[in-house]
C-alpha positions as semicolon CSV with decimal commas, in nm:
position;residue;x (nm);y (nm);z (nm)
1;N;-2,461;-9,580;0,798
2;S;-2,696;-9,677;1,082
3;N;-2,971;-9,809;0,857
4;Q;-2,714;-10,057;0,705
5;I;-2,730;-10,212;1,076
6;P;-2,975;-10,436;1,118
7;Y;-3,311;-10,295;1,371
8;N;-3,280;-10,595;1,623
9;I;-2,898;-10,485;1,657
10;R;-2,971;-10,135;1,751
11;A;-3,255;-10,225;1,943
12;L;-3,059;-10,395;2,152
13;S;-2,742;-10,210;2,184
14;H;-2,965;-9,928;2,261
15;I;-3,099;-10,139;2,583
16;Q;-2,778;-10,217;2,645
17;K;-2,688;-9,864;2,657
18;A;-2,952;-9,741;2,870
19;Y;-2,949;-10,014;3,157
20;E;-2,534;-9,938;3,129
21;Y;-2,641;-9,560;3,216
22;L;-2,897;-9,676;3,525
23;I;-2,644;-9,845;3,656
24;A;-2,375;-9,586;3,604
25;E;-2,663;-9,365;3,821
26;N;-2,703;-9,566;4,071
27;F;-3,014;-9,692;3,993
28;Q;-3,129;-9,977;4,182
29;N;-3,468;-10,061;4,060
30;V;-3,488;-10,146;3,703
31;V;-3,825;-10,241;3,557
32;M;-3,801;-10,372;3,167
33;I;-4,092;-10,289;2,973
34;A;-4,225;-10,467;2,658
35;H;-4,526;-10,374;2,411
36;R;-4,560;-10,624;2,145
37;Q;-4,249;-10,720;1,911
38;S;-4,052;-10,535;2,124
39;A;-4,100;-10,843;2,398
40;E;-3,855;-11,080;2,156
41;L;-3,592;-10,797;2,215
42;V;-3,628;-10,772;2,573
43;F;-3,564;-11,144;2,618
44;Q;-3,280;-11,157;2,391
45;Y;-3,117;-10,881;2,587
46;I;-3,229;-11,098;2,929
47;K;-3,075;-11,429;2,762
48;A;-2,731;-11,246;2,695
49;H;-2,708;-11,065;3,004
50;L;-2,912;-11,328;3,298
51;G;-2,605;-11,279;3,583
52;E;-2,610;-10,873;3,544
53;L;-3,016;-10,909;3,593
54;R;-3,054;-11,144;3,900
55;S;-3,079;-10,810;4,163
56;P;-3,361;-10,818;4,356
57;G;-3,458;-10,475;4,206
58;F;-3,495;-10,545;3,823
59;A;-3,852;-10,701;3,720
60;L;-4,001;-10,686;3,357
61;V;-4,353;-10,571;3,234
62;L;-4,471;-10,761;2,946
63;I;-4,826;-10,567;2,724
64;E;-4,946;-10,803;2,486
65;P;-4,639;-10,938;2,395
66;S;-4,616;-11,106;2,042
67;L;-4,342;-11,335;2,043
68;P;-4,252;-11,654;1,766
69;E;-4,344;-11,995;1,877
70;A;-4,008;-12,103;2,043
71;Y;-4,063;-11,873;2,284
72;L;-4,369;-12,036;2,386
73;I;-4,250;-12,327;2,325
74;D;-3,926;-12,327;2,591
75;F;-3,849;-12,001;2,793
76;S;-3,546;-12,162;2,953
77;E;-3,340;-12,087;2,695
78;W;-3,434;-11,670;2,707
79;L;-3,491;-11,712;3,095
80;G;-3,295;-11,984;3,201
81;K;-3,367;-12,191;3,555
82;E;-3,540;-12,055;3,820
83;F;-3,529;-11,664;3,691
84;Q;-3,597;-11,477;3,982
85;S;-3,758;-11,169;3,878
86;P;-4,105;-11,055;3,891
87;I;-4,280;-11,062;3,533
88;L;-4,652;-10,961;3,464
89;D;-4,772;-11,009;3,152
90;I;-5,055;-10,816;3,013
91;I;-5,295;-10,960;2,801
92;N;-5,574;-10,801;2,587
93;R;-5,873;-10,981;2,663
94;S;-6,059;-10,998;2,330
95;D;-5,782;-11,114;2,139
96;T;-5,845;-11,497;2,105
97;Q;-5,492;-11,577;1,909
98;G;-5,311;-11,371;2,210
99;N;-5,521;-11,551;2,467
100;I;-5,407;-11,937;2,343
101;D;-5,052;-11,783;2,289
102;A;-5,101;-11,661;2,689
103;E;-5,209;-11,994;2,820
104;S;-4,867;-12,142;2,617
105;R;-4,631;-11,903;2,758
106;K;-4,763;-11,945;3,102
107;L;-4,695;-12,325;3,063
108;S;-4,390;-12,221;2,958
109;V;-4,269;-11,975;3,180
110;L;-4,392;-12,201;3,456
111;M;-4,166;-12,521;3,333
112;T;-3,846;-12,323;3,377
113;G;-3,902;-12,271;3,784
114;A;-3,940;-11,901;3,762
115;Q;-4,061;-11,723;4,097
116;S;-4,275;-11,469;4,035
117;Y;-4,489;-11,461;3,666
118;K;-4,818;-11,318;3,685
119;Q;-5,080;-11,292;3,406
120;L;-5,308;-10,977;3,408
121;F;-5,639;-11,010;3,172
122;L;-5,769;-10,610;3,054
123;T;-5,993;-10,549;2,727
124;F;-5,772;-10,302;2,567
125;N;-5,903;-9,982;2,387
126;N;-5,698;-9,688;2,285
127;N;-5,868;-9,368;2,540
128;Q;-5,700;-9,208;2,820
129;I;-5,933;-9,381;3,092
130;F;-5,768;-9,683;2,935
131;D;-5,449;-9,626;2,960
132;E;-5,453;-9,393;3,363
133;N;-5,638;-9,767;3,441
134;L;-5,255;-9,942;3,313
135;T;-5,073;-9,730;3,422
136;R;-5,270;-9,821;3,830
137;R;-5,233;-10,165;3,710
138;I;-4,885;-10,200;3,704
139;K;-4,766;-9,952;3,949
140;S;-5,036;-10,173;4,217
141;W;-4,832;-10,475;4,081
142;L;-4,504;-10,291;4,111
143;D;-4,579;-10,216;4,463
144;A;-4,715;-10,580;4,589
145;N;-4,484;-10,785;4,373
146;A;-4,124;-10,596;4,293
147;S;-4,071;-10,368;4,580
148;G;-3,732;-10,383;4,503
149;M;-3,435;-10,296;4,654
150;K;-3,462;-10,078;4,965
151;V;-3,191;-9,799;4,918
152;S;-3,008;-9,593;5,221
153;P;-3,024;-9,234;5,195
154;Y;-2,686;-9,203;5,330
């Protein structure tokens, strides 16, 4: 019964299967997007698969990440040293604790020697205009910072 398997184990399995599917289908550019608590799952996945994720086609987008304090202290346990893939960290400007955590997260990530880490502060609200703006900002960042691998049409 799947209810007996802890949620994080099931979720990591789903991430693994999705990633394997993309690779099997010859996708070269993979962007993992994590919202709030799912950021911890993505970092657990990255930690377990660091060698596989060092391709120029991998990028990570965090939206209002909610992480345990251990992540804020030392990100190298999850990212290793000199993580090559670009990371976009989107923070809700109006969340006071989120802003404090963002500053700690930035210092912790930069201490790992990560190659490309950007924080973007936005004022969050639940409407279609915000969703469109968020999508546009992520796409713009990906175009500029995570161009990925160029794939020959042949």
